[in-house]
CSV table of C-alpha atoms in Angstrom, one decimal:
chain,number,residue,atom,x,y,z
Y,1,MET,CA,-1.8,19.9,15.3
Y,2,THR,CA,-2.4,16.1,15.3
Y,3,ASP,CA,-6.0,15.0,15.0
Y,4,THR,CA,-7.2,12.1,17.1
Y,5,LEU,CA,-8.7,8.9,15.6
Y,6,ARG,CA,-11.4,10.0,13.2
Y,7,THR,CA,-15.0,9.0,13.2
Y,8,PRO,CA,-15.6,8.5,9.6
Y,9,ALA,CA,-18.1,10.9,8.0
Y,10,GLN,CA,-20.1,10.0,5.1
Y,11,PRO,CA,-17.8,10.7,2.2
Y,12,GLY,CA,-20.4,10.7,-0.5
Y,13,LEU,CA,-19.2,7.7,-2.4
Y,14,ASP,CA,-21.6,6.4,-5.1
Y,15,ALA,CA,-22.1,2.7,-5.8
Y,16,ASP,CA,-19.6,2.5,-8.6
Y,17,ARG,CA,-16.9,3.8,-6.4
Y,18,LEU,CA,-17.9,1.6,-3.5
Y,19,VAL,CA,-17.6,-1.4,-5.9
Y,20,GLU,CA,-14.2,-0.2,-7.1
Y,21,ALA,CA,-13.0,0.1,-3.6
Y,22,TYR,CA,-14.2,-3.4,-2.5
Y,23,ARG,CA,-12.8,-4.9,-5.6
Y,24,THR,CA,-9.5,-3.3,-4.9
Y,25,MET,CA,-9.4,-4.5,-1.4
Y,26,ARG,CA,-10.6,-8.1,-2.3
Y,27,THR,CA,-7.9,-8.2,-5.0
Y,28,ILE,CA,-5.3,-7.3,-2.7
Y,29,ARG,CA,-6.4,-9.8,-0.2
Y,30,ALA,CA,-6.8,-12.7,-2.6
Y,31,PHE,CA,-3.5,-11.9,-4.3
Y,32,GLU,CA,-1.7,-11.9,-1.0
Y,33,GLU,CA,-3.3,-15.2,0.3
Y,34,ARG,CA,-2.4,-16.9,-3.0
Y,35,VAL,CA,1.3,-15.6,-2.8
Y,36,HIS,CA,1.4,-17.1,0.7
Y,37,GLU,CA,0.3,-20.4,-0.5
Y,38,GLU,CA,2.7,-20.4,-3.5
Y,39,PHE,CA,5.7,-19.3,-1.6
Y,40,ALA,CA,5.4,-22.4,0.6
Y,41,THR,CA,5.8,-24.6,-2.4
Y,42,GLY,CA,9.3,-23.1,-3.0
Y,43,GLU,CA,8.7,-22.0,-6.5
Y,44,ILE,CA,8.9,-18.4,-5.8
Y,45,PRO,CA,12.5,-16.9,-5.5
Y,46,GLY,CA,13.7,-14.3,-3.2
Y,47,PHE,CA,12.0,-12.7,-0.1
Y,48,VAL,CA,8.3,-11.9,0.0
Y,49,HIS,CA,6.7,-9.6,2.6
Y,50,LEU,CA,2.9,-9.6,2.5
Y,51,TYR,CA,0.5,-6.7,3.0
Y,52,ALA,CA,-2.8,-8.5,4.0
Y,53,GLY,CA,-4.7,-6.8,6.7
Y,54,GLU,CA,-3.6,-3.4,5.5
Y,55,GLU,CA,-5.9,-3.2,2.3
Y,56,ALA,CA,-7.9,-0.2,3.4
Y,57,SER,CA,-4.9,1.9,3.7
Y,58,ALA,CA,-3.6,1.6,-0.1
Y,59,THR,CA,-7.2,1.5,-1.4
Y,60,GLY,CA,-8.4,4.5,0.7
Y,61,VAL,CA,-5.6,6.6,-0.4
Y,62,CYS,CA,-5.1,5.6,-4.1
Y,63,LEU,CA,-8.8,5.9,-4.9
Y,64,HIS,CA,-8.2,9.5,-5.0
Y,65,LEU,CA,-5.2,9.2,-7.3
Y,66,GLU,CA,-4.8,9.4,-11.2
Y,67,ASP,CA,-2.0,8.4,-13.6
Y,68,ARG,CA,-0.4,11.8,-13.2
Y,69,ASP,CA,0.1,11.1,-9.5
Y,70,SER,CA,3.0,9.2,-8.2
Y,71,ILE,CA,3.4,6.8,-5.3
Y,72,ALA,CA,6.5,5.3,-3.7
Y,73,SER,CA,6.1,2.1,-1.8
Y,74,THR,CA,8.0,-0.1,0.6
Y,75,HIS,CA,9.3,-3.8,0.7
Y,76,ARG,CA,5.5,-4.6,1.5
Y,77,GLY,CA,4.4,-3.1,-1.8
Y,78,HIS,CA,1.8,-5.6,-3.4
Y,79,GLY,CA,-1.1,-3.7,-2.1
Y,80,HIS,CA,0.1,-0.4,-3.2
Y,81,CYS,CA,0.7,-1.6,-6.7
Y,82,ILE,CA,-2.7,-3.1,-7.1
Y,83,ALA,CA,-4.4,0.1,-5.7
Y,84,LYS,CA,-2.4,2.1,-8.0
Y,85,GLY,CA,-3.6,0.3,-11.1
Y,86,VAL,CA,-0.7,-2.3,-11.8
Y,87,ASP,CA,-1.9,-5.3,-13.6
Y,88,PRO,CA,-2.1,-8.2,-11.0
Y,89,LYS,CA,-1.1,-10.8,-13.7
Y,90,ALA,CA,2.0,-8.8,-14.4
Y,91,MET,CA,2.7,-8.6,-10.8
Y,92,MET,CA,2.4,-12.3,-10.2
Y,93,ALA,CA,4.8,-13.0,-13.0
Y,94,GLU,CA,7.2,-10.6,-11.6
Y,95,ILE,CA,7.1,-12.4,-8.3
Y,96,TYR,CA,7.7,-15.7,-10.1
Y,97,GLY,CA,10.6,-13.9,-11.8
Y,98,ARG,CA,9.3,-14.3,-15.3
Y,99,ARG,CA,10.0,-12.3,-18.6
Y,100,THR,CA,6.3,-11.3,-18.7
Y,101,GLY,CA,6.5,-9.6,-15.2
Y,102,SER,CA,6.0,-5.9,-14.8
Y,103,CYS,CA,9.9,-5.5,-14.5
Y,104,HIS,CA,10.6,-8.3,-16.9
Y,105,GLY,CA,11.4,-10.6,-14.0
Y,106,LYS,CA,14.3,-8.7,-12.8
Y,107,GLY,CA,12.7,-7.0,-9.7
Y,108,GLY,CA,10.9,-9.7,-7.9
Y,109,SER,CA,8.4,-9.1,-5.0
Y,110,MET,CA,10.3,-6.2,-3.5
Y,111,HIS,CA,10.8,-4.0,-6.6
Y,112,ILE,CA,7.6,-4.1,-8.6
Y,113,ALA,CA,7.1,-0.8,-10.6
Y,114,ASP,CA,5.0,0.5,-13.4
Y,115,LEU,CA,5.8,4.0,-14.3
Y,116,SER,CA,2.9,4.2,-16.7
Y,117,LYS,CA,0.7,4.1,-13.6
Y,118,GLY,CA,2.7,6.4,-11.5
Y,119,MET,CA,4.0,3.5,-9.4
Y,120,LEU,CA,7.7,4.3,-9.0
Y,121,GLY,CA,8.4,1.0,-7.4
Y,122,ALA,CA,8.3,-1.0,-4.2
Y,123,ASN,CA,11.6,-0.4,-2.4
Y,124,GLY,CA,13.8,-2.6,-0.3
Y,125,ILE,CA,15.5,0.4,1.2
Y,126,VAL,CA,13.7,1.3,4.4
Y,127,GLY,CA,13.0,5.0,4.2
Y,128,GLY,CA,13.8,5.2,0.5
Y,129,GLY,CA,10.4,6.3,-0.7
Y,130,PRO,CA,9.9,9.7,0.9
Y,131,PRO,CA,12.9,11.4,-0.7
Y,132,LEU,CA,11.7,10.1,-4.1
Y,133,ILE,CA,8.4,11.5,-3.6
Y,134,CYS,CA,9.8,14.9,-2.9
Y,135,GLY,CA,11.4,14.6,-6.3
Y,136,THR,CA,8.0,13.8,-8.2
Y,137,ALA,CA,6.1,16.4,-6.0
Y,138,LEU,CA,8.7,19.2,-7.0
Y,139,ALA,CA,8.4,18.2,-10.6
Y,140,ALA,CA,4.6,18.4,-10.5
Y,141,LYS,CA,4.7,21.7,-8.8
Y,142,GLN,CA,7.2,23.2,-11.3
Y,143,LEU,CA,5.4,21.7,-14.4
Y,144,HIS,CA,1.9,22.7,-13.1
Y,145,THR,CA,0.6,19.3,-13.7
Y,146,GLY,CA,-1.7,19.3,-10.7
Y,147,GLY,CA,-0.2,16.0,-9.7
Y,148,VAL,CA,0.7,14.9,-6.2
Y,149,GLY,CA,3.1,12.5,-4.8
Y,150,VAL,CA,2.4,9.9,-2.0
Y,151,ALA,CA,5.1,8.0,0.0
Y,152,PHE,CA,3.9,5.0,1.9
Y,153,PHE,CA,6.5,3.9,4.6
Y,154,GLY,CA,6.4,2.0,7.7
Y,155,ASP,CA,7.0,2.8,11.5
Y,156,GLY,CA,10.4,1.6,11.3
Y,157,ALA,CA,11.0,4.0,8.3
Y,158,SER,CA,9.5,6.8,10.2
Y,159,ASN,CA,12.7,6.9,12.3
Y,160,GLN,CA,15.0,7.0,9.3
Y,161,GLY,CA,16.8,10.3,8.5
Y,162,THR,CA,15.7,10.0,5.0
Y,163,THR,CA,12.2,10.3,6.1
Y,164,CYS,CA,12.8,13.2,8.4
Y,165,GLU,CA,14.7,15.2,5.8
Y,166,ALA,CA,12.0,14.5,3.2
Y,167,LEU,CA,9.3,15.8,5.5
Y,168,ASN,CA,11.4,18.9,6.2
Y,169,LEU,CA,12.0,19.5,2.6
Y,170,ALA,CA,8.4,19.0,1.6
Y,171,SER,CA,7.3,21.6,4.1
Y,172,VAL,CA,10.1,24.2,3.3
Y,173,TRP,CA,9.2,23.9,-0.5
Y,174,ASN,CA,5.5,23.5,0.1
Y,175,LEU,CA,5.4,20.5,-2.0
Y,176,PRO,CA,2.1,18.6,-3.1
Y,177,ALA,CA,3.3,15.6,-1.0
Y,178,ILE,CA,1.5,13.2,1.2
Y,179,PHE,CA,3.3,11.0,3.7
Y,180,VAL,CA,1.5,7.9,4.7
Y,181,ALA,CA,3.1,6.2,7.8
Y,182,GLU,CA,1.6,2.6,7.8
Y,183,ASN,CA,2.0,1.6,11.4
Y,184,ASN,CA,1.4,-2.1,11.8
Y,185,GLY,CA,3.1,-2.0,15.2
Y,186,TYR,CA,6.4,-3.7,14.4
Y,187,ALA,CA,9.5,-2.8,12.6
Y,188,GLU,CA,10.3,-6.5,11.7
Y,189,ALA,CA,10.0,-7.7,15.1
Y,190,THR,CA,10.6,-4.6,17.2
Y,191,ALA,CA,7.5,-3.0,18.6
Y,192,SER,CA,7.0,0.6,17.7
Y,193,THR,CA,6.5,1.4,21.3
Y,194,TRP,CA,10.2,0.6,21.7
Y,195,SER,CA,11.6,2.3,18.7
Y,196,VAL,CA,9.4,5.5,18.0
Y,197,SER,CA,10.0,8.4,20.3
Y,198,ALA,CA,6.6,9.9,20.2
Y,199,ASP,CA,3.2,8.4,21.3
Y,200,ASN,CA,2.2,8.6,17.7
Y,201,ILE,CA,4.2,9.0,14.4
Y,202,ALA,CA,1.8,11.8,13.2
Y,203,ASP,CA,2.7,13.9,16.4
Y,204,ARG,CA,6.0,14.6,14.7
Y,205,ALA,CA,4.2,16.6,11.9
Y,206,ALA,CA,4.0,19.6,14.2
Y,207,GLY,CA,7.6,19.8,14.2
Y,208,PHE,CA,7.8,20.0,10.3
Y,209,GLY,CA,5.0,22.5,10.2
Y,210,MET,CA,2.5,20.3,8.5
Y,211,PRO,CA,-0.9,18.8,9.6
Y,212,GLY,CA,-0.7,15.4,11.2
Y,213,VAL,CA,-3.6,12.9,11.0
Y,214,ILE,CA,-4.2,9.6,12.8
Y,215,VAL,CA,-6.6,7.1,11.1
Y,216,ASP,CA,-8.0,3.8,12.0
Y,217,GLY,CA,-6.5,1.5,9.3
Y,218,PHE,CA,-9.2,-1.1,9.6
Y,219,ASP,CA,-11.7,1.4,8.4
Y,220,PHE,CA,-11.6,2.2,4.7
Y,221,PHE,CA,-14.0,5.1,5.0
Y,222,ALA,CA,-11.8,6.8,7.6
Y,223,VAL,CA,-8.6,6.3,5.4
Y,224,TYR,CA,-10.7,7.6,2.4
Y,225,GLU,CA,-11.9,10.8,4.0
Y,226,ALA,CA,-8.4,11.7,5.6
Y,227,ALA,CA,-6.6,11.1,2.3
Y,228,GLY,CA,-9.2,13.0,0.3
Y,229,GLU,CA,-8.7,16.1,2.4
Y,230,ALA,CA,-4.9,16.0,2.3
Y,231,ILE,CA,-4.7,15.2,-1.5
Y,232,ARG,CA,-7.2,18.2,-2.1
Y,233,ARG,CA,-5.1,20.6,-0.1
Y,234,ALA,CA,-1.9,19.5,-1.7
Y,235,ARG,CA,-3.4,20.0,-5.2
Y,236,GLU,CA,-4.6,23.4,-4.2
Y,237,GLY,CA,-1.1,24.4,-3.2
Y,238,GLY,CA,-1.7,23.9,0.7
Y,239,GLY,CA,1.4,21.7,1.1
Y,240,PRO,CA,2.2,18.4,2.5
Y,241,THR,CA,0.3,16.2,5.2
Y,242,LEU,CA,1.5,13.3,7.4
Y,243,ILE,CA,-1.1,10.6,7.8
Y,244,GLU,CA,-0.5,7.9,10.2
Y,245,VAL,CA,-2.6,4.6,9.5
Y,246,LYS,CA,-2.8,2.3,12.3
Y,247,PHE,CA,-3.5,-1.5,11.9
Y,248,THR,CA,-2.3,-5.1,12.2
Y,249,ARG,CA,-0.5,-7.0,9.4
Y,250,TYR,CA,-1.9,-10.6,9.1
Y,251,PHE,CA,1.2,-12.3,8.1
Y,252,GLY,CA,4.8,-12.2,9.5
Y,253,HIS,CA,7.3,-9.6,8.7
Y,254,PHE,CA,8.4,-11.8,5.9
Y,255,GLU,CA,7.3,-15.2,4.8
Y,256,GLY,CA,8.9,-17.8,7.1
Y,257,ASP,CA,8.7,-15.4,10.1
Y,258,GLN,CA,7.9,-17.5,13.2
Y,259,GLN,CA,6.3,-14.4,14.8
Y,260,THR,CA,7.5,-15.3,18.3
Y,261,TYR,CA,7.1,-11.5,19.2
Y,262,ARG,CA,3.3,-11.5,19.0
Y,263,ALA,CA,0.5,-13.8,20.3
Y,264,ASP,CA,-3.3,-13.2,19.8
Y,265,GLU,CA,-3.5,-9.9,18.1
Y,266,VAL,CA,-3.6,-11.3,14.7
Y,267,ALA,CA,-6.4,-13.5,15.4
Y,268,ASN,CA,-8.4,-10.7,17.2
Y,269,ALA,CA,-7.8,-8.4,14.1
Y,270,ARG,CA,-9.0,-10.9,11.7
Y,271,ASP,CA,-12.1,-11.7,13.6
Y,272,LYS,CA,-13.2,-8.4,14.9
Y,273,LEU,CA,-11.4,-5.6,13.1
Y,274,ASP,CA,-11.1,-6.8,9.5
Y,275,CYS,CA,-11.4,-4.1,7.0
Y,276,LEU,CA,-13.2,-6.3,4.4
Y,277,LYS,CA,-15.8,-7.5,6.9
Y,278,ARG,CA,-16.3,-3.9,8.2
Y,279,PHE,CA,-16.8,-2.7,4.6
Y,280,ARG,CA,-19.3,-5.4,3.8
Y,281,ALA,CA,-21.3,-4.8,7.0
Y,282,ARG,CA,-21.4,-1.0,6.4
Y,283,VAL,CA,-22.4,-0.9,2.8
Y,284,THR,CA,-25.0,-3.8,3.0
Y,285,GLY,CA,-26.4,-2.5,6.3
Y,286,THR,CA,-27.0,0.9,4.6
Y,287,GLY,CA,-28.4,-0.6,1.5
Y,288,GLN,CA,-25.7,1.0,-0.7
Y,289,LEU,CA,-24.6,-2.5,-2.2
Y,290,LEU,CA,-26.1,-5.9,-2.1
Y,291,THR,CA,-24.4,-9.0,-0.7
Y,292,SER,CA,-24.8,-10.7,-4.0
Y,293,THR,CA,-22.8,-7.9,-5.7
Y,294,LEU,CA,-20.0,-8.3,-3.3
Y,295,ASP,CA,-20.1,-12.2,-3.6
Y,296,SER,CA,-20.0,-11.7,-7.3
Y,297,ILE,CA,-16.8,-9.6,-7.0
Y,298,ASP,CA,-15.3,-12.2,-4.6
Y,299,ALA,CA,-15.7,-15.0,-7.4
Y,300,GLN,CA,-14.3,-12.7,-10.2
Y,301,VAL,CA,-11.3,-11.9,-8.2
Y,302,ALA,CA,-10.7,-15.5,-7.4
Y,303,ASP,CA,-10.8,-16.3,-11.0
Y,304,LEU,CA,-8.5,-13.4,-11.9
Y,305,VAL,CA,-5.9,-14.7,-9.2
Y,306,ASP,CA,-6.1,-18.3,-10.3
Y,307,ALA,CA,-5.3,-17.2,-13.9
Y,308,ALA,CA,-2.6,-14.8,-12.7
Y,309,ALA,CA,-0.8,-17.7,-11.0
Y,310,ALA,CA,-1.2,-20.3,-13.8
Y,311,GLU,CA,0.1,-17.8,-16.5
Y,312,ALA,CA,3.0,-16.9,-14.2
Y,313,LYS,CA,4.0,-20.4,-13.8
Y,314,ALA,CA,3.8,-21.1,-17.6
Y,315,ALA,CA,5.7,-17.9,-18.7
Y,316,PRO,CA,9.4,-17.9,-19.7
Y,317,LYS,CA,12.1,-16.9,-17.4
Y,318,PRO,CA,14.5,-14.2,-18.7
Y,319,GLY,CA,17.3,-15.5,-20.9
Y,320,ARG,CA,21.0,-14.8,-21.4
Y,321,GLU,CA,20.0,-12.2,-24.0
Y,322,ASP,CA,18.1,-10.2,-21.2
Y,323,LEU,CA,21.0,-9.8,-18.9
Y,324,GLU,CA,22.2,-6.4,-20.3
Y,325,THR,CA,18.7,-4.9,-21.0
Y,326,ASP,CA,17.0,-2.5,-18.4
Y,327,VAL,CA,20.2,-2.2,-16.6
Y,328,TYR,CA,20.9,1.6,-17.3
Y,329,VAL,CA,18.4,4.5,-17.7
Y,330,SER,CA,19.0,7.2,-20.2
Y,331,TYR,CA,18.1,10.8,-19.4
């Protein structure tokens, strides 16, 4: 049932959508590189796990989604947040632990959420997202909203019982759910070839009675096409899909990771496979967008990230009066 690596077809994206896709990927990349620089100064509290290199996945999936749709993320969630529409300035403030952050400075890098955008939150619990998405997908189905739920998780989380139970439940209940396994090759420092029993994570889809698709995660168009097909089927009552997106993360598992477990693969990916370079080459080569248009977006995004960092540093931290707010949820 698993498809092989897809050769991307022309997905029919117009110029405005291509600009939106590029701006999203560029924003994720610039945001991540700035957080990498700022973390080295020691001003950012807590742990940070960067998403750079994986931009095509979050963007290719979330470009199909609306506010009625929900996503659940991982500890590596900055890219998912930006692609789902969360304000980068509020995100930066959250990472700095400031009151103006998207969670009022109480979540930090690993717990950024914005329910108004359908972003249920980044999640420090490995395998915590798939069961959450079963809940939102069930609600969408029962309330006939037409919404879908998307769970992003890593290759390490694919081995968790929570993920396997969620896949089974989604299939049994025929939920409008899409499971996106972002396979960057390592669960922390353990290669997926050591920890995943199947050749591909998507091969497991057959056991749960759902389609499984493997996608080149460096290719935005391949991800966009695969996600579009899965999301359309889910909205039409066709049930869940498991998509495996394969790529390389550019930074270590966490900031400060010495990365002794891998050698030249990052340099090769940055040089020869990078999703932004491939996107630019394709859309300028076909005449769909001008190089000057993309350069202008780069400059606008750089200004946005500069402003986000400056405003975050200047924002106040939560005070004593904030200790007991946002602690409990009323139903």
